[in-house]
PDB file of C-alpha atoms in Angstrom:
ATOM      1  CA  UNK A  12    -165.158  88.670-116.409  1.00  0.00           C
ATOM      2  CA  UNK A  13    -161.748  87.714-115.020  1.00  0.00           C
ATOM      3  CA  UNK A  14    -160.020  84.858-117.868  1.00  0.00           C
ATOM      4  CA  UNK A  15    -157.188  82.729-116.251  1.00  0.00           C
ATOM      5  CA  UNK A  16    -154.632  81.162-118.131  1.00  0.00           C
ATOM      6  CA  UNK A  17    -154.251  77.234-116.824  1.00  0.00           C
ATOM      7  CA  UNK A  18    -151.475  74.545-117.044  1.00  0.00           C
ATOM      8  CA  UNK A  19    -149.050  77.318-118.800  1.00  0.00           C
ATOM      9  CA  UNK A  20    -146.804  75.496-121.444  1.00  0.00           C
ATOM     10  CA  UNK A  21    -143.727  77.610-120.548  1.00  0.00           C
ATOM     11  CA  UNK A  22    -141.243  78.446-123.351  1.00  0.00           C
ATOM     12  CA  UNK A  23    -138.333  80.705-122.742  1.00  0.00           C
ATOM     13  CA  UNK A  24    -136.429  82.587-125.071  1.00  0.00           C
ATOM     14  CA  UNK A  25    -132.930  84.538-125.038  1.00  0.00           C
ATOM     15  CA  UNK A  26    -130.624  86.568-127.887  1.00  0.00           C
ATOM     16  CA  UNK A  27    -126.644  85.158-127.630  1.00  0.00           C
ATOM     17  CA  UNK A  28    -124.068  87.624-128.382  1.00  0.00           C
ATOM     18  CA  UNK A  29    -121.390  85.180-129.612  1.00  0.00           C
ATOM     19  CA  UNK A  30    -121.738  82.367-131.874  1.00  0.00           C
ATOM     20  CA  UNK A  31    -117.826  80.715-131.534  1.00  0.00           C
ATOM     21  CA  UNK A  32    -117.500  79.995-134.808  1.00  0.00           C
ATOM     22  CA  UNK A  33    -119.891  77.506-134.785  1.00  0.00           C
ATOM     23  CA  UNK A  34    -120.831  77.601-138.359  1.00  0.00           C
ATOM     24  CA  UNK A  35    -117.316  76.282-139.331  1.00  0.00           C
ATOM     25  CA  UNK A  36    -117.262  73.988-136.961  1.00  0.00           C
ATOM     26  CA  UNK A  37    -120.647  72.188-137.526  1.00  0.00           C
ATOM     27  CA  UNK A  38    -119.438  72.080-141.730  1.00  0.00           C
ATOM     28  CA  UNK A  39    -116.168  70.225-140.085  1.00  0.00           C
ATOM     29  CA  UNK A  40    -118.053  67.035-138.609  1.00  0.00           C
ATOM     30  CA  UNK A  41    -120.161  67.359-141.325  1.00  0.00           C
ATOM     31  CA  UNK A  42    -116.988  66.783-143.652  1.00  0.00           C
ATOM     32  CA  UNK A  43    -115.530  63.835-141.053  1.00  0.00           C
ATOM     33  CA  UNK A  44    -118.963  62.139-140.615  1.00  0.00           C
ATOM     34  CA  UNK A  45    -121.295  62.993-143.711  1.00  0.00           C
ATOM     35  CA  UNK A  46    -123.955  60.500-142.997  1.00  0.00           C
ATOM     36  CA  UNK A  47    -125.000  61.960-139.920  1.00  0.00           C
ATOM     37  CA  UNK A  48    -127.223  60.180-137.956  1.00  0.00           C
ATOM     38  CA  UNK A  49    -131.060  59.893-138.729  1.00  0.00           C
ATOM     39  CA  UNK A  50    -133.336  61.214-136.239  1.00  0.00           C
ATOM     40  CA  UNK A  51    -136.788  63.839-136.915  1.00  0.00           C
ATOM     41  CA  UNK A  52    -135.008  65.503-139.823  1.00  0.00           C
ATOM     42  CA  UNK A  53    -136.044  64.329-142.941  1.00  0.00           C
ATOM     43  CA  UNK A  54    -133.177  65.369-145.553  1.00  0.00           C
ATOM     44  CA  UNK A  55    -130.308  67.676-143.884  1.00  0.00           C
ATOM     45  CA  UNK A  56    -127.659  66.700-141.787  1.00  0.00           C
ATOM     46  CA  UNK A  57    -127.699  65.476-138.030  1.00  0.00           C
ATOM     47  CA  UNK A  58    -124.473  65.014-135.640  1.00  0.00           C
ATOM     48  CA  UNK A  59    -124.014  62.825-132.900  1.00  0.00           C
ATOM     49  CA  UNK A  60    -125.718  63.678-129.744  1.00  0.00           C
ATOM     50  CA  UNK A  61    -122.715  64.435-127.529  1.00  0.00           C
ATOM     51  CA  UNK A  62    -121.520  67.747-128.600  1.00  0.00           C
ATOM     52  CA  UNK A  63    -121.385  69.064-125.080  1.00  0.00           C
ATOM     53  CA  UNK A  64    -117.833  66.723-124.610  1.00  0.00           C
ATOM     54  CA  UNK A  65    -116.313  68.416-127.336  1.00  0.00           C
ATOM     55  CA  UNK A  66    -113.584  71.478-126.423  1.00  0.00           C
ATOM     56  CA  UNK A  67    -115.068  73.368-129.076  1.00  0.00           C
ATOM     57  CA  UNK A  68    -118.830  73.157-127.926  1.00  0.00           C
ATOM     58  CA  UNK A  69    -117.885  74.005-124.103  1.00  0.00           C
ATOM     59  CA  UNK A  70    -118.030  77.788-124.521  1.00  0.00           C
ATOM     60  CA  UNK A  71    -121.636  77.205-126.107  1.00  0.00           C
ATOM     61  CA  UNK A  72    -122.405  74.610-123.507  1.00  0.00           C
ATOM     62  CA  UNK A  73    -121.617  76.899-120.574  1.00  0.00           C
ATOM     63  CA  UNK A  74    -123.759  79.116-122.284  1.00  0.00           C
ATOM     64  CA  UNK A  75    -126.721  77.270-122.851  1.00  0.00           C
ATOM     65  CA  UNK A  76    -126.504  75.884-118.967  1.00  0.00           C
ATOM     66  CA  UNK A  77    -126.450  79.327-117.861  1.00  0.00           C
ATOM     67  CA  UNK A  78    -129.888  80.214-119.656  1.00  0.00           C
ATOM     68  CA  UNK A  79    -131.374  77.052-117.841  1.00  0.00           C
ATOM     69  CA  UNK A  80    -130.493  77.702-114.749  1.00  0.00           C
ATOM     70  CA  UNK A  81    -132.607  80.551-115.338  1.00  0.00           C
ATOM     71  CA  UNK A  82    -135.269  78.331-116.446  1.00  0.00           C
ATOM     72  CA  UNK A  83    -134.814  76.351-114.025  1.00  0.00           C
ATOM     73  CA  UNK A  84    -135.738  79.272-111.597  1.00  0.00           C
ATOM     74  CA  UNK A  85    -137.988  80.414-113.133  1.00  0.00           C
ATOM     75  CA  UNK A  86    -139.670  76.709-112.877  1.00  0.00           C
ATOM     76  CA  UNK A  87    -139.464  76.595-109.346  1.00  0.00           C
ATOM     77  CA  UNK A  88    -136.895  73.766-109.354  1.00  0.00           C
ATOM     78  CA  UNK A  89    -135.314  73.492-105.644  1.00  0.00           C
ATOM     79  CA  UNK A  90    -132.125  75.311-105.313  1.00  0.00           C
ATOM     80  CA  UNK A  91    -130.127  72.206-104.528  1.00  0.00           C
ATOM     81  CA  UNK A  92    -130.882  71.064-108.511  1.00  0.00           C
ATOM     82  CA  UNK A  93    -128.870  72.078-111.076  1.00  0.00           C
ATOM     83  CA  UNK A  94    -129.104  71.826-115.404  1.00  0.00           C
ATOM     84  CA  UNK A  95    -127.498  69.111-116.586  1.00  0.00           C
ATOM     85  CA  UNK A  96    -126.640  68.451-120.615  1.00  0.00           C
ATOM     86  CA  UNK A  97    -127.735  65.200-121.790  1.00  0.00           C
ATOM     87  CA  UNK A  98    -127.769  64.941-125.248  1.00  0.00           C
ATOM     88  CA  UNK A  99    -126.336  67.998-127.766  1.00  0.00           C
ATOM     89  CA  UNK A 100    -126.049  68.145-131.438  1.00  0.00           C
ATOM     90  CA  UNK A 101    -125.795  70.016-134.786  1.00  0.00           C
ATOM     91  CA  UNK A 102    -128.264  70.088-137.268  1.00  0.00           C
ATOM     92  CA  UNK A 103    -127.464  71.701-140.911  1.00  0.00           C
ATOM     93  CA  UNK A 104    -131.153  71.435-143.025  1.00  0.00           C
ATOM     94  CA  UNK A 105    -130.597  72.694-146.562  1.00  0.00           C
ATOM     95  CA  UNK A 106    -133.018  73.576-148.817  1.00  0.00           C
ATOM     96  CA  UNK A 107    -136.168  71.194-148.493  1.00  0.00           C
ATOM     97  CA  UNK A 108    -135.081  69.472-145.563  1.00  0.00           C
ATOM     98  CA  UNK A 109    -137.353  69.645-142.704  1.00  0.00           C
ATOM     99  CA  UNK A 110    -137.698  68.107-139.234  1.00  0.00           C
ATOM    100  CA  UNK A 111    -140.877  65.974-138.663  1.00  0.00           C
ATOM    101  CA  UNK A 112    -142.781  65.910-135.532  1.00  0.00           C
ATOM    102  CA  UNK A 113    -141.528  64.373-132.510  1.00  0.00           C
ATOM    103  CA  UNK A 114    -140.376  64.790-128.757  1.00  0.00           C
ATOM    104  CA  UNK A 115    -137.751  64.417-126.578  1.00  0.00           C
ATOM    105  CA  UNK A 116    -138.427  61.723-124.203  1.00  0.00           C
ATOM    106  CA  UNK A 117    -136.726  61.168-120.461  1.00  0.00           C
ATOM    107  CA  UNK A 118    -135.825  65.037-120.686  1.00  0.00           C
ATOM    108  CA  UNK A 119    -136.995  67.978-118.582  1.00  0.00           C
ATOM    109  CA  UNK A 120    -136.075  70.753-121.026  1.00  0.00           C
ATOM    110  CA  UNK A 121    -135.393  70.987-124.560  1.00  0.00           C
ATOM    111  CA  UNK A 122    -134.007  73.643-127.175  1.00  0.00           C
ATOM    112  CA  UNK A 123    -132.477  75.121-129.906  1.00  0.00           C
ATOM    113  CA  UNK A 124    -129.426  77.364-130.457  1.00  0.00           C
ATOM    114  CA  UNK A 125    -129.634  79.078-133.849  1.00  0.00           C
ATOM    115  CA  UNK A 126    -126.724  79.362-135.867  1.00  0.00           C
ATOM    116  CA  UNK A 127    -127.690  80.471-138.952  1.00  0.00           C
ATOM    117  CA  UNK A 128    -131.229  81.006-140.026  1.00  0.00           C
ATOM    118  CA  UNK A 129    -131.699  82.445-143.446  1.00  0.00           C
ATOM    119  CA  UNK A 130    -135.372  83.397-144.013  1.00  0.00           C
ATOM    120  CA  UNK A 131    -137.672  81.219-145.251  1.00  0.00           C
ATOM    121  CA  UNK A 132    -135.433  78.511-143.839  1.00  0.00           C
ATOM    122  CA  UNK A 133    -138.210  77.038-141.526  1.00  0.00           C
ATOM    123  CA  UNK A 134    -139.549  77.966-138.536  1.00  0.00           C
ATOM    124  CA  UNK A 135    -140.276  75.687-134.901  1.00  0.00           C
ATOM    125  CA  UNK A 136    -143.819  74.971-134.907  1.00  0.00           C
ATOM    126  CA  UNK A 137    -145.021  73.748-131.165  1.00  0.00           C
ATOM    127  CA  UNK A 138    -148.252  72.000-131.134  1.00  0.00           C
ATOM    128  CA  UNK A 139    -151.276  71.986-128.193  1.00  0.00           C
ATOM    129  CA  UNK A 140    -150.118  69.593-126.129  1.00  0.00           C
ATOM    130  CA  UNK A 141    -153.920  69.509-125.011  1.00  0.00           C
ATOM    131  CA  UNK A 142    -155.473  66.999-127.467  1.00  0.00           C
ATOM    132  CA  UNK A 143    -159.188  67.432-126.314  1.00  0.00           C
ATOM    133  CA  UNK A 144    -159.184  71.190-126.569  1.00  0.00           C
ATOM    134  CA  UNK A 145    -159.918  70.140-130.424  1.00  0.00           C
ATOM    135  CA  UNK A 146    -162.258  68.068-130.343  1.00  0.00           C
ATOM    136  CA  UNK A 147    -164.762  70.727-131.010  1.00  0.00           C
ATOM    137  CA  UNK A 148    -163.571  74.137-131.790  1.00  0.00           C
ATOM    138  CA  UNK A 149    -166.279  77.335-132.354  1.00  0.00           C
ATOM    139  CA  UNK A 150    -165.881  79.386-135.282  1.00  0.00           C
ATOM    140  CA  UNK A 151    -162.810  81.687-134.261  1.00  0.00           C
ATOM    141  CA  UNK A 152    -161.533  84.912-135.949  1.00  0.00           C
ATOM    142  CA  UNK A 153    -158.080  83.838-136.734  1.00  0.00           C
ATOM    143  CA  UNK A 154    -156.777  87.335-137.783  1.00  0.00           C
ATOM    144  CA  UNK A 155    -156.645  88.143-134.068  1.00  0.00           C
ATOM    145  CA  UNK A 156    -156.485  84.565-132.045  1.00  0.00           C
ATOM    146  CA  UNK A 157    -154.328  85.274-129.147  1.00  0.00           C
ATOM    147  CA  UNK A 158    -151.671  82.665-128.687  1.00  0.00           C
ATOM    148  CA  UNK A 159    -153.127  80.711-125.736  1.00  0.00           C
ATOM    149  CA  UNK A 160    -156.052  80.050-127.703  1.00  0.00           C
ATOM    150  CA  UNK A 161    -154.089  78.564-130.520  1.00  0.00           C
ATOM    151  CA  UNK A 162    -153.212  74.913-131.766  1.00  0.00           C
ATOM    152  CA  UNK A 163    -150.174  75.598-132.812  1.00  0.00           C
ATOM    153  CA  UNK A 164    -147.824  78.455-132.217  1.00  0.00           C
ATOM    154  CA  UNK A 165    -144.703  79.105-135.018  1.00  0.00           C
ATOM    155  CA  UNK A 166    -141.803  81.127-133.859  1.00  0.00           C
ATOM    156  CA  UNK A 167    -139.921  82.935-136.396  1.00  0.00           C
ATOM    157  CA  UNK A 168    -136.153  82.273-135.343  1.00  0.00           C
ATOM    158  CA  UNK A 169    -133.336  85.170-136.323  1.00  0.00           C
ATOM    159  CA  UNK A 170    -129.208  84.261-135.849  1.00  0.00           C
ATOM    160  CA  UNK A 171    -128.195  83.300-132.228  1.00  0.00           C
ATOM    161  CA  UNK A 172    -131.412  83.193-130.792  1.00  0.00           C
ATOM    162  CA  UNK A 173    -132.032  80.567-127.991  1.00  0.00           C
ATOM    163  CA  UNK A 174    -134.982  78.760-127.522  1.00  0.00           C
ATOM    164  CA  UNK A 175    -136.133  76.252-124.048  1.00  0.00           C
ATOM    165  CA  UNK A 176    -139.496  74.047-123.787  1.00  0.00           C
ATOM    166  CA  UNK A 177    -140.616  71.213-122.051  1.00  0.00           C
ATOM    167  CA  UNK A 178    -139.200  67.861-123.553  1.00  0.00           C
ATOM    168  CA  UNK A 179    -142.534  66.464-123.738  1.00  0.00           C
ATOM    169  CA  UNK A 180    -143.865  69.772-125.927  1.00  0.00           C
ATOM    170  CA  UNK A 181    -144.209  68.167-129.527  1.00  0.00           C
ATOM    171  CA  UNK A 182    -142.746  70.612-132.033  1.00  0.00           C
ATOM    172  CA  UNK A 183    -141.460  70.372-135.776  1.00  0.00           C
ATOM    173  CA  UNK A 184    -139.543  72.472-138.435  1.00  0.00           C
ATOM    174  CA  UNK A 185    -141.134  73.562-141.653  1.00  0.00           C
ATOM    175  CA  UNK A 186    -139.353  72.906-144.882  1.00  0.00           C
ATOM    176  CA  UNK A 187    -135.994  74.989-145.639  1.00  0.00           C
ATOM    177  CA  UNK A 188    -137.460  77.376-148.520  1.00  0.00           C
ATOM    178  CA  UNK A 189    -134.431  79.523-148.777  1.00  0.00           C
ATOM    179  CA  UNK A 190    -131.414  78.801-151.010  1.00  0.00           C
ATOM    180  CA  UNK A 191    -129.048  78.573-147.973  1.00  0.00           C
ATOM    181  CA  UNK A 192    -128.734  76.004-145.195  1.00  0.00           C
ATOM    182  CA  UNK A 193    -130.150  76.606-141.863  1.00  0.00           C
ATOM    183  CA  UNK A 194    -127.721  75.458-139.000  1.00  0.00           C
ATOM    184  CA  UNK A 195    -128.778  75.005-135.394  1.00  0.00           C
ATOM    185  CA  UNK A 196    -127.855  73.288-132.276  1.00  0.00           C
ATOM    186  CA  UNK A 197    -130.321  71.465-130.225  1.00  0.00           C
ATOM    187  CA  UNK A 198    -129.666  70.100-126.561  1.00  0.00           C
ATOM    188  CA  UNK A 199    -131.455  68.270-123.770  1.00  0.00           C
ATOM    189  CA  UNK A 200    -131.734  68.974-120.105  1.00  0.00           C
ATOM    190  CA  UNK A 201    -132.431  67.321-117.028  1.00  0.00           C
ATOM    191  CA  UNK A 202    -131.585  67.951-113.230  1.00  0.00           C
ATOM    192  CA  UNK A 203    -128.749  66.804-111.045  1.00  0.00           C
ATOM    193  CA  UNK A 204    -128.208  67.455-107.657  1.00  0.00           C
TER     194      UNK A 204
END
């Protein structure tokens, strides 16, 4: 019997050579603006959302455009559309902060940059964006259930990885159990011409 896969929830992923310093950087406005603004993370640290201005987030930003573009071809988005960065900040969680769940509305694409990611430190849990698909569940064997058959999917993120989903994908961070903090960058996405 021949299974298809439906209405894919595409997620893309990528490995960054270069991090910029970003580390120091993030600690900086963390040190000019300590309050941070309050957003899904519950404890830890959150920047303002316009990063991408910033001379010291452009090489970063170039970066992260460059991936999705590639998303954005691989999406089938016409040619004459490109990425564009519409919201970009830092996030430093230490230990038991954690990110509730929560979207990112008026968006296209989403994602994370990760900066530092001690283990244990929490990882991105995406949730079935299909809410009648649990309505009633048979008896599965978990041990092996292959991803699309899942209700939630957790990615295990290692330094400079890069993450991109859809905006409307709900997703959250389990709780920082390490003894270090775990510093990312998270940006939205949506199309110019």
């Amino acid at each position: 019997m021949k299974l298809q896969g439906l209405f894919i929830t595409p997620v893309f992923t990528a490995q960054l050579e270069n991090n910029y310093n970003l580390e120091e950087k993030l600690y900086d406005l963390k040190k000019k603006d300590s309050k941070g603004e309050r957003k899904s993370n519950l404890g830890g640290w959150h920047s303002h959302e316009e990063l991408y201005k910033e001379e010291e987030f452009k090489k970063i930003t170039g970066d992260i455009l460059y991936h999705a573009q590639q998303c954005f071809t691989a999406l089938n988005v016409e040619d004459k559309y490109s990425p564009e960065m519409t919201g970009f900040w830092g996030m430093i969680n230490q230990p038991g902060a954690r990110n509730l769940v929560h979207t990112h509305p008026f968006n296209y694409l989403s994602g994370v940059y990760y900066v530092k990611v001690p283990k244990k430190s929490g990882n991105i849990v995406f949730l079935d964006p299909r809410p009648q698909s649990q309505v009633l569940d048979a008896p599965q064997n978990t041990k092996d259930l292959p991803l699309h058959l899942s209700h939630s999917v957790q990615l295990e993120p290692k330094d400079n990885d890069l993450i991109f989903f859809p905006s409307w994908l709900q997703h959250e961070v389990q709780t920082n159990n390490s003894n270090e903090d775990r510093i990312i960058l998270s940006f939205n996405i949506r199309w110019t011409e």
